[in-house]
C-alpha cells in the first residue's frame, strides 16, 4: 500500500506542477491590461479565472485538508473589480500550487482514504477524491485560459495590423 501511496502522491504532485507551468506558459506573455480583459460579453477574464483557481485550491485543499485557515470568498473570484497586479495574482497562485504539492507529499497511505467534506463538493468523500476532482477542475480552467489567451493574442495582432 505504501508503494501505491507514493506513486499516487508523486503523480498528483507532478500533475499540479504541470498545471502551474501551463498557466505561466499562457499568462506570462499577457499584459496587465490583457489579464483583466474579457474579449467576450460572457464568461471571465484570465485574471478572474486565476483568482478562481487560487480560491478553489486554497479552500478545497488548503482549508479542508492542510488546515490553513483560508476563508473563501468565491463570488469575489469572479467579480473582483480591482485590477490586481499580474505579478501578485500569479505569486498567490504559485504559492497555492506549492501548498497543494506540499500537502500531497504529506499524505500517508491512510490519509488518502480519510473522510472529506466541503461546501459545494458532495461527490468527494475522501482526500484522494478531493485532490483528483480539484486537478480536473484546474485543468478545465487552464483550457479556458488557453482559449482566452489565444483570442487576446489574435485581438492584439488585429489592432497592431490596423495601425
N, CA and C atoms as an extended XYZ file, in Angstrom:
489
Properties=species:S:1:pos:R:3:atomname:S:1:resname:S:1:resid:I:1 pbc="F F F"
N         0.821       -1.199        0.000 N   UNK     1
C         0.000        0.000        0.000 CA  UNK     1
C         0.865        1.262        0.000 C   UNK     1
N         1.987        1.236        0.730 N   UNK     2
C         2.860        2.404        0.784 CA  UNK     2
C         3.407        2.743       -0.600 C   UNK     2
N         3.704        1.706       -1.404 N   UNK     3
C         4.219        1.942       -2.753 CA  UNK     3
C         3.176        2.644       -3.614 C   UNK     3
N         1.934        2.198       -3.540 N   UNK     4
C         0.848        2.847       -4.279 CA  UNK     4
C         0.658        4.282       -3.788 C   UNK     4
N         0.700        4.489       -2.497 N   UNK     5
C         0.561        5.825       -1.934 CA  UNK     5
C         1.646        6.760       -2.463 C   UNK     5
N         2.866        6.260       -2.537 N   UNK     6
C         3.967        7.064       -3.057 CA  UNK     6
C         3.785        7.397       -4.527 C   UNK     6
N         3.301        6.424       -5.298 N   UNK     7
C         3.047        6.651       -6.721 CA  UNK     7
C         1.940        7.690       -6.913 C   UNK     7
N         0.867        7.533       -6.156 N   UNK     8
C        -0.244        8.484       -6.240 CA  UNK     8
C         0.254        9.888       -5.900 C   UNK     8
N         0.990       10.020       -4.810 N   UNK     9
C         1.484       11.331       -4.387 CA  UNK     9
C         2.404       11.935       -5.445 C   UNK     9
N         3.313       11.142       -5.955 N   UNK    10
C         4.261       11.669       -6.940 CA  UNK    10
C         3.556       12.111       -8.214 C   UNK    10
N         2.648       11.299       -8.712 N   UNK    11
C         1.961       11.647       -9.954 CA  UNK    11
C         1.011       12.838       -9.786 C   UNK    11
N         0.311       12.908       -8.660 N   UNK    12
C        -0.543       14.075       -8.414 CA  UNK    12
C         0.304       15.337       -8.273 C   UNK    12
N         1.407       15.254       -7.541 N   UNK    13
C         2.289       16.412       -7.397 CA  UNK    13
C         2.811       16.857       -8.768 C   UNK    13
N         3.239       15.891       -9.586 N   UNK    14
C         3.709       16.216      -10.936 CA  UNK    14
C         2.615       16.891      -11.756 C   UNK    14
N         1.382       16.421      -11.611 N   UNK    15
C         0.271       16.997      -12.369 CA  UNK    15
C         0.020       18.446      -11.960 C   UNK    15
N         0.011       18.711      -10.661 N   UNK    16
C        -0.203       20.085      -10.209 CA  UNK    16
C         0.963       20.986      -10.622 C   UNK    16
N         2.186       20.464      -10.647 N   UNK    17
C         3.320       21.240      -11.168 CA  UNK    17
C         3.076       21.594      -12.632 C   UNK    17
N         2.594       20.622      -13.386 N   UNK    18
C         2.284       20.840      -14.799 CA  UNK    18
C         1.212       21.913      -14.962 C   UNK    18
N         0.179       21.874      -14.144 N   UNK    19
C        -0.870       22.897      -14.201 CA  UNK    19
C        -0.254       24.278      -13.990 C   UNK    19
N         0.587       24.398      -12.969 N   UNK    20
C         1.242       25.680      -12.701 CA  UNK    20
C         2.095       26.154      -13.857 C   UNK    20
N         2.857       25.235      -14.437 N   UNK    21
C         3.716       25.584      -15.576 CA  UNK    21
C         2.881       26.004      -16.784 C   UNK    21
N         1.780       25.299      -17.034 N   UNK    22
C         0.941       25.632      -18.182 CA  UNK    22
C         0.270       26.998      -17.988 C   UNK    22
N        -0.144       27.294      -16.774 N   UNK    23
C        -0.711       28.623      -16.512 CA  UNK    23
C         0.319       29.690      -16.896 C   UNK    23
N         1.548       29.520      -16.451 N   UNK    24
C         2.583       30.513      -16.762 CA  UNK    24
C         2.873       30.588      -18.252 C   UNK    24
N         2.851       29.461      -18.923 N   UNK    25
C         3.106       29.454      -20.370 CA  UNK    25
C         2.135       30.379      -21.096 C   UNK    25
N         0.878       30.393      -20.663 N   UNK    26
C        -0.151       31.174      -21.349 CA  UNK    26
C        -0.376       32.553      -20.756 C   UNK    26
N        -0.071       32.727      -19.489 N   UNK    27
C        -0.369       34.003      -18.829 CA  UNK    27
C         0.840       34.935      -18.817 C   UNK    27
N         2.032       34.417      -18.685 N   UNK    28
C         3.214       35.288      -18.622 CA  UNK    28
C         3.285       36.276      -19.793 C   UNK    28
N         2.973       35.866      -21.037 N   UNK    29
C         3.065       36.816      -22.146 CA  UNK    29
C         1.975       37.909      -22.144 C   UNK    29
N         0.924       37.735      -21.348 N   UNK    30
C        -0.160       38.714      -21.343 CA  UNK    30
C         0.247       39.984      -20.611 C   UNK    30
N        -0.232       41.095      -21.114 N   UNK    31
C        -0.022       42.363      -20.418 CA  UNK    31
C        -0.967       42.448      -19.223 C   UNK    31
N        -0.728       43.409      -18.373 N   UNK    32
C        -1.625       43.666      -17.244 CA  UNK    32
C        -3.043       43.932      -17.760 C   UNK    32
N        -3.165       44.710      -18.798 N   UNK    33
C        -4.481       45.023      -19.365 CA  UNK    33
C        -5.156       43.768      -19.915 C   UNK    33
N        -4.412       42.964      -20.652 N   UNK    34
C        -4.980       41.751      -21.250 CA  UNK    34
C        -5.418       40.753      -20.181 C   UNK    34
N        -4.696       40.702      -19.067 N   UNK    35
C        -5.047       39.773      -17.992 CA  UNK    35
C        -6.486       39.976      -17.538 C   UNK    35
N        -6.927       41.224      -17.511 N   UNK    36
C        -8.260       41.546      -16.992 CA  UNK    36
C        -9.284       41.822      -18.088 C   UNK    36
N        -8.869       41.753      -19.335 N   UNK    37
C        -9.803       42.000      -20.450 CA  UNK    37
C       -10.491       40.698      -20.848 C   UNK    37
N       -11.801       40.758      -20.924 N   UNK    38
C       -12.571       39.609      -21.417 CA  UNK    38
C       -13.024       39.949      -22.836 C   UNK    38
N       -12.578       39.207      -23.834 N   UNK    39
C       -12.928       39.532      -25.211 CA  UNK    39
C       -14.371       39.178      -25.587 C   UNK    39
N       -15.117       38.646      -24.652 N   UNK    40
C       -16.485       38.216      -24.925 CA  UNK    40
C       -17.462       38.880      -23.955 C   UNK    40
N       -18.719       38.968      -24.333 N   UNK    41
C       -19.711       39.559      -23.422 CA  UNK    41
C       -20.166       38.581      -22.333 C   UNK    41
N       -19.593       37.426      -22.279 N   UNK    42
C       -19.931       36.399      -21.295 CA  UNK    42
C       -18.621       35.825      -20.752 C   UNK    42
N       -18.709       35.034      -19.721 N   UNK    43
C       -17.528       34.357      -19.189 CA  UNK    43
C       -16.668       35.258      -18.333 C   UNK    43
N       -15.409       34.901      -18.229 N   UNK    44
C       -14.492       35.560      -17.310 CA  UNK    44
C       -13.201       35.957      -18.001 C   UNK    44
N       -12.495       36.889      -17.371 N   UNK    45
C       -11.151       37.239      -17.837 CA  UNK    45
C       -10.171       36.177      -17.338 C   UNK    45
N        -8.991       36.167      -17.907 N   UNK    46
C        -7.940       35.269      -17.444 CA  UNK    46
C        -7.629       35.564      -15.981 C   UNK    46
N        -7.574       36.830      -15.616 N   UNK    47
C        -7.293       37.206      -14.232 CA  UNK    47
C        -8.305       36.633      -13.263 C   UNK    47
N        -9.585       36.717      -13.625 N   UNK    48
C       -10.620       36.164      -12.748 CA  UNK    48
C       -10.527       34.639      -12.663 C   UNK    48
N       -10.166       33.990      -13.749 N   UNK    49
C       -10.014       32.536      -13.710 CA  UNK    49
C        -8.858       32.124      -12.803 C   UNK    49
N        -7.782       32.901      -12.807 N   UNK    50
C        -6.663       32.576      -11.912 CA  UNK    50
C        -7.070       32.822      -10.458 C   UNK    50
N        -7.800       33.910      -10.199 N   UNK    51
C        -8.313       34.134       -8.841 CA  UNK    51
C        -9.190       32.960       -8.414 C   UNK    51
N       -10.010       32.465       -9.335 N   UNK    52
C       -10.891       31.340       -9.026 CA  UNK    52
C       -10.095       30.065       -8.737 C   UNK    52
N        -9.106       29.768       -9.545 N   UNK    53
C        -8.284       28.584       -9.298 CA  UNK    53
C        -7.566       28.690       -7.951 C   UNK    53
N        -7.055       29.869       -7.653 N   UNK    54
C        -6.369       30.080       -6.378 CA  UNK    54
C        -7.336       29.877       -5.218 C   UNK    54
N        -8.524       30.448       -5.322 N   UNK    55
C        -9.521       30.290       -4.266 CA  UNK    55
C       -10.001       28.862       -4.129 C   UNK    55
N       -10.231       28.218       -5.249 N   UNK    56
C       -10.695       26.830       -5.244 CA  UNK    56
C        -9.706       25.915       -4.540 C   UNK    56
N        -8.448       25.979       -4.941 N   UNK    57
C        -7.425       25.116       -4.348 CA  UNK    57
C        -7.132       25.505       -2.898 C   UNK    57
N        -7.159       26.792       -2.615 N   UNK    58
C        -6.904       27.251       -1.244 CA  UNK    58
C        -7.982       26.771       -0.292 C   UNK    58
N        -9.217       26.671       -0.790 N   UNK    59
C       -10.299       26.196        0.067 CA  UNK    59
C       -10.333       24.669        0.136 C   UNK    59
N       -10.496       24.014       -1.021 N   UNK    60
C       -10.714       22.566       -1.021 CA  UNK    60
C        -9.519       21.777       -0.510 C   UNK    60
N        -8.322       22.254       -0.798 N   UNK    61
C        -7.145       21.541       -0.314 CA  UNK    61
C        -6.531       22.265        0.889 C   UNK    61
N        -6.345       23.571        0.770 N   UNK    62
C        -5.730       24.322        1.861 CA  UNK    62
C        -6.535       24.291        3.142 C   UNK    62
N        -7.759       24.776        3.079 N   UNK    63
C        -8.581       24.856        4.293 CA  UNK    63
C        -9.068       23.493        4.756 C   UNK    63
N        -9.495       22.658        3.807 N   UNK    64
C       -10.165       21.413        4.176 CA  UNK    64
C        -9.210       20.246        4.446 C   UNK    64
N        -7.996       20.273        3.908 N   UNK    65
C        -7.044       19.175        4.145 CA  UNK    65
C        -5.821       19.680        4.922 C   UNK    65
N        -5.223       20.783        4.479 N   UNK    66
C        -3.999       21.275        5.107 CA  UNK    66
C        -4.265       22.150        6.332 C   UNK    66
N        -5.525       22.446        6.588 N   UNK    67
C        -5.913       23.277        7.745 CA  UNK    67
C        -5.186       24.615        7.770 C   UNK    67
N        -5.202       25.313        6.618 N   UNK    68
C        -4.518       26.599        6.511 CA  UNK    68
C        -5.311       27.745        7.137 C   UNK    68
N        -6.604       27.533        7.359 N   UNK    69
C        -7.438       28.606        7.881 CA  UNK    69
C        -7.983       29.523        6.796 C   UNK    69
N        -7.735       29.186        5.550 N   UNK    70
C        -8.216       30.011        4.435 CA  UNK    70
C        -9.735       30.132        4.490 C   UNK    70
N       -10.225       31.352        4.288 N   UNK    71
C       -11.663       31.610        4.213 CA  UNK    71
C       -11.950       32.066        2.791 C   UNK    71
N       -12.813       31.356        2.133 N   UNK    72
C       -13.087       31.619        0.726 CA  UNK    72
C       -14.194       32.652        0.532 C   UNK    72
N       -13.980       33.508       -0.460 N   UNK    73
C       -14.986       34.468       -0.912 CA  UNK    73
C       -15.198       34.199       -2.399 C   UNK    73
N       -15.887       33.108       -2.699 N   UNK    74
C       -15.999       32.596       -4.054 CA  UNK    74
C       -16.543       33.618       -5.048 C   UNK    74
N       -17.596       34.326       -4.676 N   UNK    75
C       -18.181       35.292       -5.615 CA  UNK    75
C       -17.173       36.349       -6.051 C   UNK    75
N       -16.313       36.766       -5.135 N   UNK    76
C       -15.314       37.783       -5.446 CA  UNK    76
C       -14.286       37.286       -6.464 C   UNK    76
N       -14.101       35.978       -6.526 N   UNK    77
C       -13.162       35.419       -7.504 CA  UNK    77
C       -13.587       35.785       -8.933 C   UNK    77
N       -14.873       35.989       -9.126 N   UNK    78
C       -15.406       36.292      -10.459 CA  UNK    78
C       -15.808       37.755      -10.626 C   UNK    78
N       -15.910       38.494       -9.518 N   UNK    79
C       -16.426       39.862       -9.593 CA  UNK    79
C       -15.443       40.916       -9.124 C   UNK    79
N       -14.252       40.515       -8.709 N   UNK    80
C       -13.253       41.471       -8.229 CA  UNK    80
C       -13.104       42.609       -9.233 C   UNK    80
N       -13.305       43.850       -8.775 N   UNK    81
C       -13.215       45.000       -9.678 CA  UNK    81
C       -11.820       45.620       -9.686 C   UNK    81
N       -11.038       45.376       -8.641 N   UNK    82
C        -9.659       45.866       -8.648 CA  UNK    82
C        -8.879       45.059       -9.669 C   UNK    82
N        -8.122       45.724      -10.443 N   UNK    83
C        -7.275       45.041      -11.410 CA  UNK    83
C        -5.927       44.801      -10.733 C   UNK    83
N        -5.892       43.753       -9.923 N   UNK    84
C        -4.703       43.431       -9.148 CA  UNK    84
C        -3.512       43.247      -10.080 C   UNK    84
N        -2.323       43.610       -9.629 N   UNK    85
C        -1.141       43.421      -10.478 CA  UNK    85
C        -0.955       41.948      -10.860 C   UNK    85
N        -0.622       41.735      -12.103 N   UNK    86
C        -0.427       40.377      -12.617 CA  UNK    86
C         0.578       39.605      -11.770 C   UNK    86
N         1.655       40.262      -11.369 N   UNK    87
C         2.681       39.591      -10.575 CA  UNK    87
C         2.103       39.097       -9.250 C   UNK    87
N         1.248       39.883       -8.640 N   UNK    88
C         0.642       39.492       -7.359 CA  UNK    88
C        -0.305       38.310       -7.545 C   UNK    88
N        -1.121       38.370       -8.580 N   UNK    89
C        -2.079       37.292       -8.861 CA  UNK    89
C        -1.329       35.984       -9.106 C   UNK    89
N        -0.283       36.042       -9.905 N   UNK    90
C         0.496       34.832      -10.205 CA  UNK    90
C         1.285       34.351       -8.988 C   UNK    90
N         1.795       35.278       -8.188 N   UNK    91
C         2.532       34.887       -6.985 CA  UNK    91
C         1.615       34.125       -6.017 C   UNK    91
N         0.391       34.609       -5.831 N   UNK    92
C        -0.566       33.912       -4.956 CA  UNK    92
C        -0.951       32.550       -5.533 C   UNK    92
N        -1.133       32.494       -6.841 N   UNK    93
C        -1.425       31.215       -7.495 CA  UNK    93
C        -0.261       30.239       -7.286 C   UNK    93
N         0.974       30.716       -7.503 N   UNK    94
C         2.159       29.858       -7.334 CA  UNK    94
C         2.277       29.354       -5.897 C   UNK    94
N         2.034       30.217       -4.925 N   UNK    95
C         2.074       29.790       -3.518 CA  UNK    95
C         1.018       28.717       -3.248 C   UNK    95
N        -0.122       28.881       -3.869 N   UNK    96
C        -1.198       27.910       -3.682 CA  UNK    96
C        -0.807       26.564       -4.282 C   UNK    96
N        -0.241       26.575       -5.467 N   UNK    97
C         0.220       25.328       -6.089 CA  UNK    97
C         1.286       24.678       -5.210 C   UNK    97
N         2.210       25.465       -4.664 N   UNK    98
C         3.235       24.922       -3.770 CA  UNK    98
C         2.601       24.292       -2.534 C   UNK    98
N         1.569       24.943       -1.988 N   UNK    99
C         0.876       24.397       -0.813 CA  UNK    99
C         0.192       23.084       -1.162 C   UNK    99
N        -0.444       23.023       -2.326 N   UNK   100
C        -1.119       21.798       -2.751 CA  UNK   100
C        -0.103       20.667       -2.870 C   UNK   100
N         1.012       20.927       -3.520 N   UNK   101
C         2.036       19.902       -3.716 CA  UNK   101
C         2.608       19.448       -2.370 C   UNK   101
N         2.884       20.389       -1.485 N   UNK   102
C         3.402       20.026       -0.155 CA  UNK   102
C         2.386       19.182        0.607 C   UNK   102
N         1.112       19.519        0.483 N   UNK   103
C         0.056       18.767        1.161 CA  UNK   103
C        -0.055       17.360        0.586 C   UNK   103
N         0.048       17.244       -0.718 N   UNK   104
C         0.029       15.924       -1.362 CA  UNK   104
C         1.164       15.068       -0.811 C   UNK   104
N         2.338       15.638       -0.739 N   UNK   105
C         3.517       14.866       -0.325 CA  UNK   105
C         3.472       14.473        1.144 C   UNK   105
N         2.615       15.107        1.936 N   UNK   106
C         2.480       14.769        3.357 CA  UNK   106
C         1.473       13.650        3.609 C   UNK   106
N         0.734       13.247        2.566 N   UNK   107
C        -0.309       12.242        2.764 CA  UNK   107
C         0.299       10.851        2.983 C   UNK   107
N        -0.145       10.195        4.023 N   UNK   108
C         0.259        8.808        4.283 CA  UNK   108
C        -0.718        7.896        3.547 C   UNK   108
N        -0.431        6.598        3.468 N   UNK   109
C        -1.386        5.686        2.829 CA  UNK   109
C        -2.785        5.780        3.443 C   UNK   109
N        -2.859        5.956        4.726 N   UNK   110
C        -4.171        6.061        5.397 CA  UNK   110
C        -4.844        7.390        5.085 C   UNK   110
N        -4.063        8.459        4.936 N   UNK   111
C        -4.618        9.793        4.691 CA  UNK   111
C        -5.433        9.870        3.402 C   UNK   111
N        -5.016        9.146        2.359 N   UNK   112
C        -5.722        9.223        1.085 CA  UNK   112
C        -7.190        8.833        1.223 C   UNK   112
N        -7.469        7.903        2.108 N   UNK   113
C        -8.847        7.427        2.299 CA  UNK   113
C        -9.567        8.157        3.428 C   UNK   113
N        -8.918        9.130        4.054 N   UNK   114
C        -9.547        9.859        5.163 CA  UNK   114
C       -10.812       10.559        4.679 C   UNK   114
N       -11.807       10.579        5.523 N   UNK   115
C       -13.085       11.211        5.198 CA  UNK   115
C       -12.865       12.678        4.837 C   UNK   115
N       -13.641       13.143        3.875 N   UNK   116
C       -13.521       14.514        3.382 CA  UNK   116
C       -14.915       15.081        3.177 C   UNK   116
N       -15.073       16.348        3.509 N   UNK   117
C       -16.307       17.054        3.180 CA  UNK   117
C       -15.983       18.523        2.983 C   UNK   117
N       -16.766       19.174        2.136 N   UNK   118
C       -16.589       20.597        1.870 CA  UNK   118
C       -17.852       21.129        1.221 C   UNK   118
N       -18.071       22.427        1.371 N   UNK   119
C       -19.202       23.074        0.709 CA  UNK   119
C       -19.078       22.891       -0.803 C   UNK   119
N       -20.187       22.665       -1.453 N   UNK   120
C       -20.265       22.566       -2.909 CA  UNK   120
C       -19.448       21.414       -3.484 C   UNK   120
N       -19.144       20.427       -2.668 N   UNK   121
C       -18.349       19.289       -3.144 CA  UNK   121
C       -18.834       17.999       -2.491 C   UNK   121
N       -20.099       17.633       -2.737 N   UNK   122
C       -20.611       16.427       -2.082 CA  UNK   122
C       -20.050       15.123       -2.658 C   UNK   122
N       -19.510       15.166       -3.872 N   UNK   123
C       -19.022       13.943       -4.506 CA  UNK   123
C       -17.699       13.459       -3.925 C   UNK   123
N       -16.888       14.375       -3.407 N   UNK   124
C       -15.593       13.989       -2.851 CA  UNK   124
C       -15.785       13.552       -1.404 C   UNK   124
N       -15.679       12.264       -1.189 N   UNK   125
C       -15.909       11.728        0.159 CA  UNK   125
C       -14.615       11.353        0.873 C   UNK   125
N       -13.493       11.388        0.137 N   UNK   126
C       -12.193       11.111        0.756 CA  UNK   126
C       -11.163       12.068        0.153 C   UNK   126
N       -10.017       12.135        0.776 N   UNK   127
C        -8.989       13.091        0.339 CA  UNK   127
C        -8.514       12.830       -1.087 C   UNK   127
N        -8.346       11.571       -1.447 N   UNK   128
C        -7.904       11.280       -2.806 CA  UNK   128
C        -8.891       11.867       -3.812 C   UNK   128
N       -10.174       11.667       -3.579 N   UNK   129
C       -11.192       12.210       -4.482 CA  UNK   129
C       -11.110       13.738       -4.543 C   UNK   129
N       -10.846       14.371       -3.423 N   UNK   130
C       -10.740       15.838       -3.407 CA  UNK   130
C        -9.571       16.311       -4.277 C   UNK   130
N        -8.407       15.680       -4.111 N   UNK   131
C        -7.250       16.052       -4.933 CA  UNK   131
C        -7.517       15.796       -6.411 C   UNK   131
N        -8.134       14.677       -6.715 N   UNK   132
C        -8.415       14.304       -8.097 CA  UNK   132
C        -9.416       15.257       -8.735 C   UNK   132
N       -10.493       15.552       -8.030 N   UNK   133
C       -11.520       16.454       -8.564 CA  UNK   133
C       -10.970       17.869       -8.741 C   UNK   133
N       -10.140       18.310       -7.807 N   UNK   134
C        -9.518       19.633       -7.943 CA  UNK   134
C        -8.567       19.674       -9.143 C   UNK   134
N        -7.869       18.576       -9.400 N   UNK   135
C        -6.965       18.515      -10.554 CA  UNK   135
C        -7.757       18.639      -11.855 C   UNK   135
N        -8.863       17.916      -11.959 N   UNK   136
C        -9.697       18.009      -13.160 CA  UNK   136
C       -10.289       19.397      -13.322 C   UNK   136
N       -10.757       19.967      -12.235 N   UNK   137
C       -11.330       21.312      -12.255 CA  UNK   137
C       -10.270       22.330      -12.695 C   UNK   137
N        -9.064       22.189      -12.165 N   UNK   138
C        -7.991       23.121      -12.523 CA  UNK   138
C        -7.716       23.079      -14.019 C   UNK   138
N        -7.628       21.871      -14.582 N   UNK   139
C        -7.292       21.827      -15.998 CA  UNK   139
C        -8.453       22.234      -16.897 C   UNK   139
N        -9.653       22.114      -16.420 N   UNK   140
C       -10.804       22.663      -17.151 CA  UNK   140
C       -10.592       24.168      -17.351 C   UNK   140
N       -10.195       24.843      -16.286 N   UNK   141
C        -9.984       26.292      -16.381 CA  UNK   141
C        -8.692       26.638      -17.113 C   UNK   141
N        -7.692       25.776      -17.067 N   UNK   142
C        -6.498       26.001      -17.881 CA  UNK   142
C        -6.909       26.012      -19.356 C   UNK   142
N        -7.798       25.111      -19.741 N   UNK   143
C        -8.287       25.102      -21.121 CA  UNK   143
C        -8.958       26.414      -21.491 C   UNK   143
N        -9.740       26.964      -20.589 N   UNK   144
C       -10.373       28.265      -20.840 CA  UNK   144
C        -9.313       29.358      -20.976 C   UNK   144
N        -8.294       29.292      -20.127 N   UNK   145
C        -7.226       30.292      -20.167 CA  UNK   145
C        -6.454       30.196      -21.487 C   UNK   145
N        -6.206       28.997      -21.954 N   UNK   146
C        -5.536       28.822      -23.252 CA  UNK   146
C        -6.374       29.465      -24.353 C   UNK   146
N        -7.662       29.169      -24.377 N   UNK   147
C        -8.552       29.728      -25.392 CA  UNK   147
C        -8.556       31.256      -25.327 C   UNK   147
N        -8.730       31.814      -24.122 N   UNK   148
C        -8.765       33.270      -23.971 CA  UNK   148
C        -7.430       33.900      -24.355 C   UNK   148
N        -6.326       33.279      -23.974 N   UNK   149
C        -5.005       33.826      -24.297 CA  UNK   149
C        -4.797       33.881      -25.804 C   UNK   149
N        -5.233       32.853      -26.504 N   UNK   150
C        -5.124       32.857      -27.969 CA  UNK   150
C        -6.003       33.946      -28.575 C   UNK   150
N        -7.187       34.128      -28.043 N   UNK   151
C        -8.088       35.169      -28.539 CA  UNK   151
C        -7.513       36.557      -28.258 C   UNK   151
N        -6.959       36.747      -27.077 N   UNK   152
C        -6.348       38.036      -26.734 CA  UNK   152
C        -5.159       38.329      -27.639 C   UNK   152
N        -4.363       37.316      -27.960 N   UNK   153
C        -3.227       37.495      -28.871 CA  UNK   153
C        -3.721       37.836      -30.273 C   UNK   153
N        -4.805       37.179      -30.697 N   UNK   154
C        -5.376       37.475      -32.015 CA  UNK   154
C        -5.885       38.910      -32.067 C   UNK   154
N        -6.568       39.334      -30.997 N   UNK   155
C        -7.060       40.719      -30.922 CA  UNK   155
C        -5.907       41.715      -30.987 C   UNK   155
N        -4.846       41.436      -30.236 N   UNK   156
C        -3.697       42.335      -30.207 CA  UNK   156
C        -3.057       42.408      -31.585 C   UNK   156
N        -2.976       41.266      -32.274 N   UNK   157
C        -2.419       41.241      -33.626 CA  UNK   157
C        -3.268       42.017      -34.606 C   UNK   157
N        -4.589       41.930      -34.464 N   UNK   158
C        -5.507       42.679      -35.346 CA  UNK   158
C        -5.382       44.173      -35.114 C   UNK   158
N        -5.253       44.582      -33.856 N   UNK   159
C        -5.102       46.004      -33.536 CA  UNK   159
C        -3.781       46.540      -34.093 C   UNK   159
N        -2.718       45.756      -33.946 N   UNK   160
C        -1.407       46.185      -34.436 CA  UNK   160
C        -1.407       46.289      -35.959 C   UNK   160
N        -2.081       45.360      -36.628 N   UNK   161
C        -2.118       45.366      -38.089 CA  UNK   161
C        -2.933       46.534      -38.631 C   UNK   161
N        -3.917       47.004      -37.866 N   UNK   162
C        -4.778       48.088      -38.348 CA  UNK   162
C        -4.163       49.464      -38.120 C   UNK   162
N        -3.024       49.517      -37.464 N   UNK   163
C        -2.370       50.825      -37.207 CA  UNK   163
C        -1.587       51.293      -38.385 C   UNK   163
